[in-house]
Short mmCIF file of C-alpha atoms and ligand atoms in Angstrom, two decimals:
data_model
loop_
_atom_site.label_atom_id
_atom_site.label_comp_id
_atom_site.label_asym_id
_atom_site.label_seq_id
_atom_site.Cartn_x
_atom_site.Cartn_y
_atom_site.Cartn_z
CA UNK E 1 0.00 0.00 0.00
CA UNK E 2 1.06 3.82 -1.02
CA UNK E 3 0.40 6.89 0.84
CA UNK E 4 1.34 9.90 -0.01
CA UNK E 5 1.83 12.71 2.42
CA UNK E 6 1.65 16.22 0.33
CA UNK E 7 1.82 20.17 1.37
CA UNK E 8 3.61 19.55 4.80
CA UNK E 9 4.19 22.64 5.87
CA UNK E 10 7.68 21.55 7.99
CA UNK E 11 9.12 17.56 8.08
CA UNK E 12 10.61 17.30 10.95
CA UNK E 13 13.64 15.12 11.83
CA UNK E 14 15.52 14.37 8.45
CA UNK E 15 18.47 12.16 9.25
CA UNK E 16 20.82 9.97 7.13
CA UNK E 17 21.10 6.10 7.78
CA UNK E 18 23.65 6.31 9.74
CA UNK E 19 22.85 8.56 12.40
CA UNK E 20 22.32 6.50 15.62
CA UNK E 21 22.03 9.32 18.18
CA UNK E 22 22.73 12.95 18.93
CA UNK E 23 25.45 14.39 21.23
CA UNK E 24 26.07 17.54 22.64
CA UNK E 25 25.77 21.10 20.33
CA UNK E 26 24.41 18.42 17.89
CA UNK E 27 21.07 18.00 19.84
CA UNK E 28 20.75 21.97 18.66
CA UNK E 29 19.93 21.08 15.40
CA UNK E 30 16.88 19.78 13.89
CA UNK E 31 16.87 19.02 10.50
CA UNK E 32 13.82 19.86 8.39
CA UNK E 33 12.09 20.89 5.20
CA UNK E 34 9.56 22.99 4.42
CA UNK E 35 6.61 22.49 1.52
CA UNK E 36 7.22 18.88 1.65
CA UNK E 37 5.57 15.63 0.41
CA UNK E 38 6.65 12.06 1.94
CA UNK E 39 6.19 8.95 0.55
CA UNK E 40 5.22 5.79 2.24
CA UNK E 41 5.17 2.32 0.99
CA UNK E 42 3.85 -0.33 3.50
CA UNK E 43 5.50 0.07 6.49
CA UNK E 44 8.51 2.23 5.97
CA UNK E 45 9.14 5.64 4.44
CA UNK E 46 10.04 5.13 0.78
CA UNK E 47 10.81 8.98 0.04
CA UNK E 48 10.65 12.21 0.54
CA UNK E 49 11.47 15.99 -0.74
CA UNK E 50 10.25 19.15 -1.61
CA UNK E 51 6.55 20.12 -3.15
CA UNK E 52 8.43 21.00 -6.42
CA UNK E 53 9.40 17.40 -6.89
CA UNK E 54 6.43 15.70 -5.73
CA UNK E 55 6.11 12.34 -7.42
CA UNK E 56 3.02 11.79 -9.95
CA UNK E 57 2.33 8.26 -9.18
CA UNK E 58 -1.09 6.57 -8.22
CA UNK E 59 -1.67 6.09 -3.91
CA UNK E 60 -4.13 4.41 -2.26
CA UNK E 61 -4.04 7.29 0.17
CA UNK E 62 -3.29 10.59 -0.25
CA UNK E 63 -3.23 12.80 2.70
CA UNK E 64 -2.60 17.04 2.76
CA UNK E 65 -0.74 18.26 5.18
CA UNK E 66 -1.19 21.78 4.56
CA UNK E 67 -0.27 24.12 7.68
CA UNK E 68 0.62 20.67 9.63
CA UNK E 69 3.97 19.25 10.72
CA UNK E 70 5.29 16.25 9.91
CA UNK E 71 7.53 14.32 12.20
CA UNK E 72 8.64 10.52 13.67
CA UNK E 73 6.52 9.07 16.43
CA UNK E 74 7.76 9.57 20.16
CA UNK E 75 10.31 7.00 21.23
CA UNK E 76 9.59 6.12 24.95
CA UNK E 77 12.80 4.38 26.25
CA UNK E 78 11.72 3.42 29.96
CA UNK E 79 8.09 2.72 31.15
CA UNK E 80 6.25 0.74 33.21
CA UNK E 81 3.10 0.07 31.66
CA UNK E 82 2.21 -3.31 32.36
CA UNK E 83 0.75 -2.94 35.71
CA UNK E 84 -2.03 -3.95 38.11
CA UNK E 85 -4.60 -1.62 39.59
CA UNK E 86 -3.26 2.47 40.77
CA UNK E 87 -1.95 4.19 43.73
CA UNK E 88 -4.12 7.38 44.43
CA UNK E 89 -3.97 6.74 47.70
CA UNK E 90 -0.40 7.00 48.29
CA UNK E 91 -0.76 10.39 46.03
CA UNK E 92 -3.07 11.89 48.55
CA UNK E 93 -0.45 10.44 51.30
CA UNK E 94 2.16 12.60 49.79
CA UNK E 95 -0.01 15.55 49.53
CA UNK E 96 -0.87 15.26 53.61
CA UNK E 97 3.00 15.29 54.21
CA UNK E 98 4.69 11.57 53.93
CA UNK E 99 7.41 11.51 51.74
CA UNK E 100 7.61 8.64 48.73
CA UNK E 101 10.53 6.90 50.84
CA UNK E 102 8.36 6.37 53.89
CA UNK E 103 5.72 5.29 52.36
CA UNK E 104 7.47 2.84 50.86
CA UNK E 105 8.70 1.91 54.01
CA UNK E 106 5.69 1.33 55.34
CA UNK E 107 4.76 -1.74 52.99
CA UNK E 108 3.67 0.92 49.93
CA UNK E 109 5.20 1.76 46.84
CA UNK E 110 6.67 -0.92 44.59
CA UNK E 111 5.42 -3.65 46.89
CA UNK E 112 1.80 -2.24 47.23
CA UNK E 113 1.92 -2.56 42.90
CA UNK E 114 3.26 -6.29 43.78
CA UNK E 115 0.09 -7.24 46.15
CA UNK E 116 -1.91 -5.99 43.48
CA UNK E 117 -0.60 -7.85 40.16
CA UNK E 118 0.06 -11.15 41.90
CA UNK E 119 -3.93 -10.92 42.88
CA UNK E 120 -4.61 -10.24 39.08
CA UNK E 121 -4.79 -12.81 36.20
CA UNK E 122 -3.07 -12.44 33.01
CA UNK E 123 -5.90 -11.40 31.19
CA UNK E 124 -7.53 -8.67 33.70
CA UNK E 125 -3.42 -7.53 33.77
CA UNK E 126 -3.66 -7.62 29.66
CA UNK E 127 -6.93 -5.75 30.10
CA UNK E 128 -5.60 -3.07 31.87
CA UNK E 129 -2.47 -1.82 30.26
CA UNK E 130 -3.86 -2.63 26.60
CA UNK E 131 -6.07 0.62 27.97
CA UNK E 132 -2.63 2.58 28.24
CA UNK E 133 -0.68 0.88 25.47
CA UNK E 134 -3.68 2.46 23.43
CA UNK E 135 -3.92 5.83 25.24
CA UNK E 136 -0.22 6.46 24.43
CA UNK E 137 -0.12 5.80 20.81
CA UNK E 138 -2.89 8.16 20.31
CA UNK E 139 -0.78 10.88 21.98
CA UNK E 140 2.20 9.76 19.43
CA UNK E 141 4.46 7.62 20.47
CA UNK E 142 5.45 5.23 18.10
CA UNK E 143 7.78 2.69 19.79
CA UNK E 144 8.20 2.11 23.97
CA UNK E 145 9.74 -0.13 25.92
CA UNK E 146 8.34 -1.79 28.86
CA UNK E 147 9.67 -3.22 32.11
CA UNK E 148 8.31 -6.11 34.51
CA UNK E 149 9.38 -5.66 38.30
CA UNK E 150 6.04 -5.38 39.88
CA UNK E 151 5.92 -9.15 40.24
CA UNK E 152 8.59 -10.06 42.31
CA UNK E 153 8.12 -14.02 41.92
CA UNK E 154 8.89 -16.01 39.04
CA UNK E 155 5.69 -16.28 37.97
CA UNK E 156 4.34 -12.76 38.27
CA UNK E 157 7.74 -11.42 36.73
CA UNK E 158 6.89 -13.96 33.66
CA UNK E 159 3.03 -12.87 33.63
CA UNK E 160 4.07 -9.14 32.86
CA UNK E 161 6.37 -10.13 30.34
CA UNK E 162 3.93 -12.36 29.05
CA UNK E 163 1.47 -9.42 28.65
CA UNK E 164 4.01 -6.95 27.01
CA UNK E 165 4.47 -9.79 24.57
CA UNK E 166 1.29 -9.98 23.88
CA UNK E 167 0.56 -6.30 23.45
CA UNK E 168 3.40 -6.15 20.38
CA UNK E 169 1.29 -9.08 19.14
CA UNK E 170 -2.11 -7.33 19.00
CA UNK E 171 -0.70 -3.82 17.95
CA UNK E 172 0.84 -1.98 15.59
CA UNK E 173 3.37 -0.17 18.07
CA UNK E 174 6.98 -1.26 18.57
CA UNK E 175 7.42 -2.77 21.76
CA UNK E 176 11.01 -3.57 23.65
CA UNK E 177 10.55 -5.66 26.93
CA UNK E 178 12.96 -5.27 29.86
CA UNK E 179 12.98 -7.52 32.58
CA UNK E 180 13.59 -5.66 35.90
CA UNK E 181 13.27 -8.47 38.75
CA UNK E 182 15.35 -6.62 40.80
CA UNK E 183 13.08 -3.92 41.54
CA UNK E 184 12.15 -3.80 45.19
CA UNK E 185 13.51 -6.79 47.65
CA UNK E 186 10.03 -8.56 48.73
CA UNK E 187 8.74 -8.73 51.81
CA UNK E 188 9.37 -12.45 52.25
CA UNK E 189 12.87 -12.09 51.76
CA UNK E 190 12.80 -9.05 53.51
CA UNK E 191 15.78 -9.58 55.85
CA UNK E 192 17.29 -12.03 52.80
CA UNK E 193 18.07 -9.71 50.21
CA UNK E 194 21.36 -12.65 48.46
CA UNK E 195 18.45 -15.07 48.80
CA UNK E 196 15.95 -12.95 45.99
CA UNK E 197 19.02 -12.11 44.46
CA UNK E 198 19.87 -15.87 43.92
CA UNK E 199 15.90 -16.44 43.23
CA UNK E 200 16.32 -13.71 40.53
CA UNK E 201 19.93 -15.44 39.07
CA UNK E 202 18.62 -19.19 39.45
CA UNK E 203 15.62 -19.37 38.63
CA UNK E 204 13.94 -16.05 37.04
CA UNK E 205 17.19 -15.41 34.25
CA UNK E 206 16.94 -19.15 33.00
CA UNK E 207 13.04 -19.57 32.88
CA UNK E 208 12.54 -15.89 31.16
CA UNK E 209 15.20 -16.47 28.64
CA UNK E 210 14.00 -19.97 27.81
CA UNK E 211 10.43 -18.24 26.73
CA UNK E 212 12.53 -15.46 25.18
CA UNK E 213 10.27 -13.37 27.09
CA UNK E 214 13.23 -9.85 27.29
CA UNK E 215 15.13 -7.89 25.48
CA UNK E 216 17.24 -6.34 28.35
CA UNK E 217 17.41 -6.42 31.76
CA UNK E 218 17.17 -3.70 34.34
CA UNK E 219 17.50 -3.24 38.59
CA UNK E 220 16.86 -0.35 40.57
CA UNK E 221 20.36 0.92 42.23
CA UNK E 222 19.35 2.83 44.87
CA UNK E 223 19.86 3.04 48.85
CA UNK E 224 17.48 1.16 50.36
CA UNK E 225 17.10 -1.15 47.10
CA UNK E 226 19.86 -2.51 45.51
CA UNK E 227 24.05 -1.92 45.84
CA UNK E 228 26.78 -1.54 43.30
CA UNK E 229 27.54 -4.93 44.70
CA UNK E 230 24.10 -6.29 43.77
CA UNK E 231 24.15 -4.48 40.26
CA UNK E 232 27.34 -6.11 39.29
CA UNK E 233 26.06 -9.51 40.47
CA UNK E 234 22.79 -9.24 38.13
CA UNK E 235 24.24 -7.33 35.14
CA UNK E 236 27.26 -9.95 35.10
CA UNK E 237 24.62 -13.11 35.25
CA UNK E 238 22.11 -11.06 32.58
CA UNK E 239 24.74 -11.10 30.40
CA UNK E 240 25.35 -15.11 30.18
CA UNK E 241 21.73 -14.54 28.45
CA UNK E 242 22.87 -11.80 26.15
CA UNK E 243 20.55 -9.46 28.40
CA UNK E 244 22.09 -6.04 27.87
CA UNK E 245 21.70 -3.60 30.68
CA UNK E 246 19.15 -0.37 31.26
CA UNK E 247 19.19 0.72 34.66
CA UNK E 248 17.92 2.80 37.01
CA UNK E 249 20.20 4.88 38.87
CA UNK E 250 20.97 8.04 40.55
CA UNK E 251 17.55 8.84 41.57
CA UNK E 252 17.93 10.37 45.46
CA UNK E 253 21.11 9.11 45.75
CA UNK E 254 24.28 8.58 43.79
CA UNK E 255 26.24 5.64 44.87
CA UNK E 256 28.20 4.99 42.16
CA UNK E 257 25.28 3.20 39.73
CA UNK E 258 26.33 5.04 36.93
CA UNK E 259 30.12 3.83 36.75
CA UNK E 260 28.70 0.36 37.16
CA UNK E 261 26.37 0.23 34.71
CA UNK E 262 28.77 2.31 32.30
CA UNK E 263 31.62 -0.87 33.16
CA UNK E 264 28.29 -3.42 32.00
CA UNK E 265 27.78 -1.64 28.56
CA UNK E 266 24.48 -0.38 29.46
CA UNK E 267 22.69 0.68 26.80
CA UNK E 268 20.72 3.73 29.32
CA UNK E 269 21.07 4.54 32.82
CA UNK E 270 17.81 6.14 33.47
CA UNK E 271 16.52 8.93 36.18
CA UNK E 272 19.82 10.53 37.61
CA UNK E 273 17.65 13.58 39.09
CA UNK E 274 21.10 13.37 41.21
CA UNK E 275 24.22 14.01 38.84
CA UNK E 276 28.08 13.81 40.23
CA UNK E 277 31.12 15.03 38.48
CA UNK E 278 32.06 11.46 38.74
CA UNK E 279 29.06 10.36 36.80
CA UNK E 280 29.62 12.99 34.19
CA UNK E 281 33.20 11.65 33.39
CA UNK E 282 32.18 8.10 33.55
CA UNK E 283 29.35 8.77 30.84
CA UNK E 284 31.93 10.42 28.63
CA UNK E 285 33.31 8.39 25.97
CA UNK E 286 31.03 5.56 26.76
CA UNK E 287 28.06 4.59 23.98
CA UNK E 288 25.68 4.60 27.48
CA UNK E 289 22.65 6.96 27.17
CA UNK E 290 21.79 9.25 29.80
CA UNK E 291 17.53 9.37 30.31
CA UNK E 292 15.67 11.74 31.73
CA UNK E 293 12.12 11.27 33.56
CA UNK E 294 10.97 14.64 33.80
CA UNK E 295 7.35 13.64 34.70
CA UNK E 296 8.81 11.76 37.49
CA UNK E 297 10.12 14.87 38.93
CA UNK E 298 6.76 16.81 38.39
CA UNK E 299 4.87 14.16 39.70
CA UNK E 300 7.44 13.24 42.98
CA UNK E 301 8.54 17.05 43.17
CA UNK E 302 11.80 15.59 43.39
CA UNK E 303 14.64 17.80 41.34
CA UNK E 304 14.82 17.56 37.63
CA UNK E 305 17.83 15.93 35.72
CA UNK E 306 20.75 18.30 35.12
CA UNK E 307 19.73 17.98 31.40
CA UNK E 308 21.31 21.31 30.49
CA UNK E 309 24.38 19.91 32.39
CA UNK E 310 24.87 16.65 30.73
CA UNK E 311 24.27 17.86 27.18
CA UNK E 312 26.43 21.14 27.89
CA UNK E 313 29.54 18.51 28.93
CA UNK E 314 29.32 16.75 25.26
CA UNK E 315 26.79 13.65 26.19
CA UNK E 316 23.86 12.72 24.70
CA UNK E 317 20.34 13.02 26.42
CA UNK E 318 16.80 10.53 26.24
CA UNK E 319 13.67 11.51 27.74
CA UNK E 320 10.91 9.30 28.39
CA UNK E 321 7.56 8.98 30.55
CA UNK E 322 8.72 6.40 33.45
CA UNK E 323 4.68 5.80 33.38
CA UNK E 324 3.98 3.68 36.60
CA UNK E 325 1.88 3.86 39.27
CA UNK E 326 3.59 4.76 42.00
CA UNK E 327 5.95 8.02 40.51
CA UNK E 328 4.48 8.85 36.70
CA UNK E 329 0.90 7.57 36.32
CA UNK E 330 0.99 9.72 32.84
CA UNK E 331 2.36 8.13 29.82
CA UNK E 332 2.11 11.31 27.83
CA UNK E 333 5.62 11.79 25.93
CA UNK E 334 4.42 15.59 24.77
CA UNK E 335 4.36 16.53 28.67
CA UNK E 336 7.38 15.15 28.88
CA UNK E 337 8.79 17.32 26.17
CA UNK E 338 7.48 20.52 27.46
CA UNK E 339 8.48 20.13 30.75
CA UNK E 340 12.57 18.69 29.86
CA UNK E 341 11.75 22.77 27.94
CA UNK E 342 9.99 24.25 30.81
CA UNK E 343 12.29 22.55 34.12
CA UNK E 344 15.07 21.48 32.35
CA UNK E 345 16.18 24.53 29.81
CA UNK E 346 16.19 22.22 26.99
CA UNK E 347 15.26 23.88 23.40
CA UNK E 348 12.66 22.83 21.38
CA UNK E 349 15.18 21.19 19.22
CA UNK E 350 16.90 19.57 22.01
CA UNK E 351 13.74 18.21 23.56
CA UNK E 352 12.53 16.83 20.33
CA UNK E 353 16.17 14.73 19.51
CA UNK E 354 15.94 13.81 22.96
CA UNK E 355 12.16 12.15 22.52
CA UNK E 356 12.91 10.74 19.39
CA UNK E 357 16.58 9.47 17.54
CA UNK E 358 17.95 9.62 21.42
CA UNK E 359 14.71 7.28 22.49
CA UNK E 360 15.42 5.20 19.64
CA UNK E 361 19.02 4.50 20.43
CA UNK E 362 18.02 4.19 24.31
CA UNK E 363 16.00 0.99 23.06
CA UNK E 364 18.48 -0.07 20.54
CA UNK E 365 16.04 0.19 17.62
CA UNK E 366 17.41 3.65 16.39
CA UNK E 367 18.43 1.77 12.65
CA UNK E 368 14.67 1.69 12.16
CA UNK E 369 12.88 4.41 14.11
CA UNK E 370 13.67 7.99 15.67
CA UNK E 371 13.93 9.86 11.93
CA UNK E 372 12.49 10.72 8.84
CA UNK E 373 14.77 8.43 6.76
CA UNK E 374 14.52 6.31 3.56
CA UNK E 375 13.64 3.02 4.72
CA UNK E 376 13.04 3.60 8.61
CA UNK E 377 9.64 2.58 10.08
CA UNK E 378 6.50 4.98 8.74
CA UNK E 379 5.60 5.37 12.75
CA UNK E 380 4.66 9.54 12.28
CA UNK E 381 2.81 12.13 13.89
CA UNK E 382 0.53 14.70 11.72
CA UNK E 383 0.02 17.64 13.92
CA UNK E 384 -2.99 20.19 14.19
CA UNK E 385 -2.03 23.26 11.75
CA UNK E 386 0.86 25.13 14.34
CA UNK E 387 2.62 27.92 13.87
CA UNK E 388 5.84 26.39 14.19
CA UNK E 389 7.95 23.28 15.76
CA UNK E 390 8.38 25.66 19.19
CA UNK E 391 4.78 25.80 19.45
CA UNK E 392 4.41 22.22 20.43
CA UNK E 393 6.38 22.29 23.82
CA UNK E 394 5.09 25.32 24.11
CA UNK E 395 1.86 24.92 24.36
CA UNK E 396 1.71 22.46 26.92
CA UNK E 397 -1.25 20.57 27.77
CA UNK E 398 -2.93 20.97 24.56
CA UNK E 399 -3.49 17.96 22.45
CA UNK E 400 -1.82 19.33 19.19
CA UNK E 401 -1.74 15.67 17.23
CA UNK E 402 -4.24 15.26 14.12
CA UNK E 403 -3.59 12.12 12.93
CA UNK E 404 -0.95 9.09 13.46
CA UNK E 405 0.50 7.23 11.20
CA UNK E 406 1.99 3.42 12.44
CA UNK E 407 3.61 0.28 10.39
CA UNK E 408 2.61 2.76 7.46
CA UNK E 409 -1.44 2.73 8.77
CA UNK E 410 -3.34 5.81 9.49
CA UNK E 411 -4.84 4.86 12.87
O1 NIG L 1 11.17 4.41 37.89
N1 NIG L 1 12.35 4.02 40.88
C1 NIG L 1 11.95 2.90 40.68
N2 NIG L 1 10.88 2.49 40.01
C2 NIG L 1 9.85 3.29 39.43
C3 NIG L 1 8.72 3.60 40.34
C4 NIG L 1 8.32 2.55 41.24
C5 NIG L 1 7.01 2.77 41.94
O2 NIG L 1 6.88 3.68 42.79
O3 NIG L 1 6.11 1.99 41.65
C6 NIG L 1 10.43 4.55 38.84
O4 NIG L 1 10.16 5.67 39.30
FE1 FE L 2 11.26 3.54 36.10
#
């Protein structure tokens, strides 16, 4: 099938083949061209130019773009989507003074989300974040990853993988699963923290990668949750299953996750609302991506990530949602965008290389998705008529998407 996409009034995101991510002054530019038509045949984007070289062909589907931008779908590197059941109360705990960290030490938090998904079947779980897989393409994203670690026993780990599988079955959207077993330490291993860890090396790795159920694995390095000790121990035995790391780190505290998972070949080290000189240096020269969670912060009113910081020093920068329900219960990548603009001083250019070819590489999938380029995925947003790429951080909170294009199919 042909569609033709004619009188855009800006494509956004133009990128040769072999551009994998953006570093640096290079997340200041965003290439684009005005008056354009693009071309797409089945799934991927055959071609694409100026209006004066628009191709006279026969489409099944011809669609004008006039006043409307062009660009490639969101890319949302780290969420949490596969979960049971929500956690307003623990909002409305925060808002009468207890902080996210007590709660959680009072039984909430990650093993609150636990209680609930081991009480729910596959199918009510499928139910449920099939609801939000759907919500989140129509705000645009195009390709997400999502993480189990809400489980916390073989079983439950391999349900929520089981469901993400199942989601990239029954839709169009590109799906990466992580498995993140080392989330929270459960309560009945509560004063056995090596014993979950060997539960997690023994007998989670082996059963998960026999069903091929992930595509990387992740742990939560964090005081209270797990050491550098820990994070070597799991990254070192995801590797015997070809597991490559995406971690999160560096979110109250910074105890040294980032050098770890920079040693492991991480692919990301996500959150890092807490940023060390140390960190900065180990990042550098590395082919690790540094991801931001900005909703996260906004939701947590926890500090931002030193975006400006990191990309200022030469390193690359990813932003994604973090949706859960404990810490982000949005999956909404254009919030996301605005606010890296709004909280973290990123430009509009910036925040939109960071939400898309920086996404992409954050999942490993940035040869097919993350630009407009010959060949690459047709995953695109058509926005409202705007008065220019600025406008759409700007004006936050408005739904500015018309239409969505995904596997080359206007949803
Ligand atoms: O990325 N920080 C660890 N995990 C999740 C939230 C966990 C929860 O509160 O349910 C996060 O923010
Ligand atoms: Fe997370």
């Amino acid at each position: 099938m042909k569609v033709l996409l004619t009188h855009i009034k800006e494509l956004l995101q133009i990128r040769d083949i072999h551009t994998f991510k953006v570093s640096g002054t290079q997340m200041k530019e965003l290439p684009t061209l005005r008056n354009a038509w693009l071309l797409i045949e089945n799934d991927h984007i055959a071609d694409f130019g100026t209006m004066d070289t628009v191709p006279k062909i026969s489409v099944e589907k011809n669609i004008d773009c006039s006043d409307k931008l062009v660009l490639p779908s969101w890319c949302d590197s780290h969420t949490h989507l596969v979960y049971a059941g929500n956690r307003e109360q623990e909002f409305v705990d925060r808002i009468n003074g207890h902080t996210y960290q007590q709660i959680a030490e009072n039984g909430g938090g990650i093993l609150n989300s636990a209680r609930k998904l081991q009480g729910t079947s596959e199918e009510e779980l499928y139910r449920q974040s099939a609801e939000r897989l759907e919500e989140v393409i129509k705000l645009g994203t195009g390709a997400i990853e999502i993480k189990s670690g809400y489980g916390l026993t073989t079983e439950s780990e391999m349900k929520m993988l089981r469901v993400a599988k199942k989601l990239s079955d029954n839709h169009d959207i590109t799906i990466k699963r992580t498995f993140l077993g080392a989330h929270a330490v459960p309560s009945e291993y509560k004063n056995n923290k090596d014993g979950y860890l060997d539960l997690i090396c023994n007998e989670m790795l082996p059963k998960i990668s026999e069903e091929k159920l992930a595509h990387y694995i992740d742990l939560f390095c964090e005081e209270g949750y797990f050491s550098v000790e820990d994070t070597h121990r799991v990254l070192s035995e995801g590797k015997k299953y070809d597991l490559i790391p995406k971690i999160h780190v560096n979110q109250f505290n910074a105890i040294g996750g980032v050098a770890a998972g920079v040693e492991h070949y991480a692919l990301s080290v996500d959150h890092l609302e807490v940023v060390t000189e140390a960190d900065i240096s180990a990042l550098k020269n590395s082919d690790t991506m540094p991801v931001a969670l900005p909703s996260c912060s906004y939701f947590l009113s926890i500090p931002y990530t030193p975006g400006r910081q990191l990309i200022d020093a030469g390193l690359p920068l990813a932003l994604a949602t973090d949706y859960n329900p404990g810490s982000t219960p949005s999956g909404n990548m254009n919030f996301v965008i605005s606010t890296a603009c709004i909280k973290m001083k990123l430009t509009p250019e910036e925040a939109i290389n960071a939400a898309t070819i920086n996404g992409a590489y954050a999942m490993g999938i940035s040869n097919t998705h993350g630009s407009i380029t010959k060949g690459k995925k047709a995953n695109l947003i058509i926005t409202k008529p705007v008065p220019s790429y600025g406008y759409l951080p700007y004006a936050f909170g408005s739904n500015l998407i018309d239409q969505i294009i995904l596997n080359g199919k206007p949803i």
